[in-house]
Amino acid sequence: MFYITKTFKVPMGHRLSELEGSRCIKFHGHNFCIEITVKSEVLNKNNMVIDFSKLKDLVNDRIDSWDHGMFLNKNDQSIDSKLCNLHYTDGDPTAEYLCKYLYYEISDILPESIKMHSVSIWETDTSKATYQED
């Protein structure tokens, strides 16, 4: 099996509206580092899983709107959507939740011979979440 990983940097904000007693209940932001790892049993005619620039384009199609955006729980109506680029999720937009969400978003647009391996999101230099299916 062959694996490749592409890293993306995205400054964005979120609020964990259900996390009582935590600083994360307030609006805040991170310089998220997103790692996308894909895999294939075969290499293409250029001896690659996929060209890194092609993977970059596919992922950027999904995350460009995240840049300087704000993620909120869909039940959290505490901010006016005219003030910023809002994204709503079914639950609190934790790093874990965003990993799983992005895993399926990218899976749906990959060429047939390429499969998702994992998505990792670093909120800080010391805090990382990963989603993968075995």
Short mmCIF file of C-alpha atoms in Angstrom, two decimals:
data_model
loop_
_atom_site.label_atom_id
_atom_site.label_comp_id
_atom_site.label_asym_id
_atom_site.label_seq_id
_atom_site.Cartn_x
_atom_site.Cartn_y
_atom_site.Cartn_z
CA MET A 1 0.00 0.00 0.00
CA PHE A 2 1.25 3.49 -0.86
CA TYR A 3 0.45 6.56 1.28
CA ILE A 4 0.90 10.26 0.70
CA THR A 5 0.14 13.16 3.02
CA LYS A 6 -0.53 16.79 2.18
CA THR A 7 -0.65 19.50 4.85
CA PHE A 8 -2.83 22.61 4.79
CA LYS A 9 -2.82 25.65 7.09
CA VAL A 10 -6.16 27.32 7.77
CA PRO A 11 -6.81 30.12 10.26
CA MET A 12 -10.38 29.78 11.51
CA GLY A 13 -12.55 30.06 14.56
CA HIS A 14 -15.05 27.98 16.43
CA ARG A 15 -17.03 27.85 19.62
CA LEU A 16 -17.85 24.77 21.65
CA SER A 17 -21.24 25.87 22.94
CA GLU A 18 -21.89 22.74 24.99
CA LEU A 19 -18.58 22.67 26.87
CA GLU A 20 -19.57 24.36 30.11
CA GLY A 21 -16.73 25.46 32.36
CA SER A 22 -14.17 25.65 29.58
CA ARG A 23 -12.51 28.59 27.84
CA CYS A 24 -13.57 26.96 24.56
CA ILE A 25 -17.18 28.00 25.16
CA LYS A 26 -16.10 31.46 24.02
CA PHE A 27 -15.50 32.40 20.41
CA HIS A 28 -11.86 31.76 19.61
CA GLY A 29 -9.59 30.82 16.76
CA HIS A 30 -6.69 28.63 15.85
CA ASN A 31 -4.20 28.35 13.06
CA PHE A 32 -5.36 24.85 12.20
CA CYS A 33 -2.94 22.50 10.47
CA ILE A 34 -4.82 19.87 8.49
CA GLU A 35 -3.11 16.67 7.32
CA ILE A 36 -4.81 14.68 4.59
CA THR A 37 -3.43 11.17 3.99
CA VAL A 38 -4.63 9.11 1.04
CA LYS A 39 -3.65 5.63 -0.06
CA SER A 40 -3.60 3.38 -3.09
CA GLU A 41 -2.54 -0.17 -3.85
CA VAL A 42 -1.26 0.94 -7.25
CA LEU A 43 0.65 3.87 -8.66
CA ASN A 44 -0.61 5.83 -11.64
CA LYS A 45 1.20 6.08 -14.98
CA ASN A 46 3.51 8.71 -13.42
CA ASN A 47 4.45 6.38 -10.53
CA MET A 48 2.39 8.41 -8.06
CA VAL A 49 -0.60 7.79 -5.85
CA ILE A 50 -1.81 11.21 -7.01
CA ASP A 51 0.11 14.34 -7.89
CA PHE A 52 0.46 16.51 -4.77
CA SER A 53 -0.83 19.53 -6.71
CA LYS A 54 -3.96 17.59 -7.76
CA LEU A 55 -4.60 16.56 -4.15
CA LYS A 56 -4.05 20.17 -3.09
CA ASP A 57 -6.66 21.37 -5.61
CA LEU A 58 -9.19 18.73 -4.51
CA VAL A 59 -8.82 19.57 -0.83
CA ASN A 60 -8.76 23.34 -1.37
CA ASP A 61 -12.10 23.05 -3.17
CA ARG A 62 -13.51 21.87 0.17
CA ILE A 63 -11.62 24.05 2.66
CA ASP A 64 -11.11 27.41 0.93
CA SER A 65 -14.28 28.74 2.58
CA TRP A 66 -12.93 27.65 5.98
CA ASP A 67 -10.19 30.31 5.79
CA HIS A 68 -11.05 32.98 8.38
CA GLY A 69 -14.44 31.32 8.80
CA MET A 70 -16.28 30.46 12.01
CA PHE A 71 -17.66 27.01 12.86
CA LEU A 72 -20.66 26.74 15.15
CA ASN A 73 -23.06 24.08 16.33
CA LYS A 74 -26.23 24.47 14.22
CA ASN A 75 -28.17 25.00 17.47
CA ASP A 76 -25.87 27.90 18.41
CA GLN A 77 -27.40 31.07 16.94
CA SER A 78 -25.24 33.44 18.99
CA ILE A 79 -23.69 35.31 16.08
CA ASP A 80 -25.11 37.10 13.05
CA SER A 81 -24.20 35.24 9.86
CA LYS A 82 -23.72 38.59 8.11
CA LEU A 83 -20.69 39.29 10.31
CA CYS A 84 -18.50 36.43 9.09
CA ASN A 85 -18.27 33.30 6.98
CA LEU A 86 -20.23 30.85 9.14
CA HIS A 87 -20.27 27.07 8.88
CA TYR A 88 -22.75 25.07 10.92
CA THR A 89 -22.21 21.52 12.11
CA ASP A 90 -24.60 18.98 13.64
CA GLY A 91 -22.74 19.12 16.95
CA ASP A 92 -20.00 21.21 18.47
CA PRO A 93 -17.24 21.70 15.87
CA THR A 94 -14.42 20.01 17.76
CA ALA A 95 -11.22 19.02 15.99
CA GLU A 96 -12.41 15.41 16.12
CA TYR A 97 -15.73 16.28 14.52
CA LEU A 98 -14.08 18.35 11.78
CA CYS A 99 -11.68 15.46 11.00
CA LYS A 100 -14.57 13.07 10.38
CA TYR A 101 -16.51 15.67 8.41
CA LEU A 102 -13.55 16.41 6.15
CA TYR A 103 -12.72 12.70 5.78
CA TYR A 104 -16.07 12.10 4.07
CA GLU A 105 -15.98 15.36 2.10
CA ILE A 106 -12.64 14.38 0.54
CA SER A 107 -13.58 10.70 0.12
CA ASP A 108 -16.44 11.70 -2.14
CA ILE A 109 -14.20 13.51 -4.64
CA LEU A 110 -11.15 11.25 -4.90
CA PRO A 111 -10.41 9.31 -8.08
CA GLU A 112 -11.61 5.71 -7.91
CA SER A 113 -8.24 4.04 -7.27
CA ILE A 114 -7.45 6.33 -4.31
CA LYS A 115 -8.93 5.93 -0.85
CA MET A 116 -8.82 8.07 2.26
CA HIS A 117 -6.51 6.87 4.96
CA SER A 118 -6.86 9.61 7.58
CA VAL A 119 -7.47 13.23 8.38
CA SER A 120 -5.65 14.88 11.25
CA ILE A 121 -6.20 18.38 12.55
CA TRP A 122 -3.73 20.15 14.78
CA GLU A 123 -5.41 22.92 16.81
CA THR A 124 -2.12 23.87 18.39
CA ASP A 125 1.46 22.61 18.19
CA THR A 126 0.68 20.10 20.94
CA SER A 127 -2.97 19.14 20.28
CA LYS A 128 -3.98 16.88 17.39
CA ALA A 129 -7.10 14.87 16.52
CA THR A 130 -7.25 12.13 13.87
CA TYR A 131 -10.05 10.28 12.13
CA GLN A 132 -9.55 7.14 10.06
CA GLU A 133 -11.47 4.01 9.29
CA ASP A 134 -9.87 0.59 9.34
#
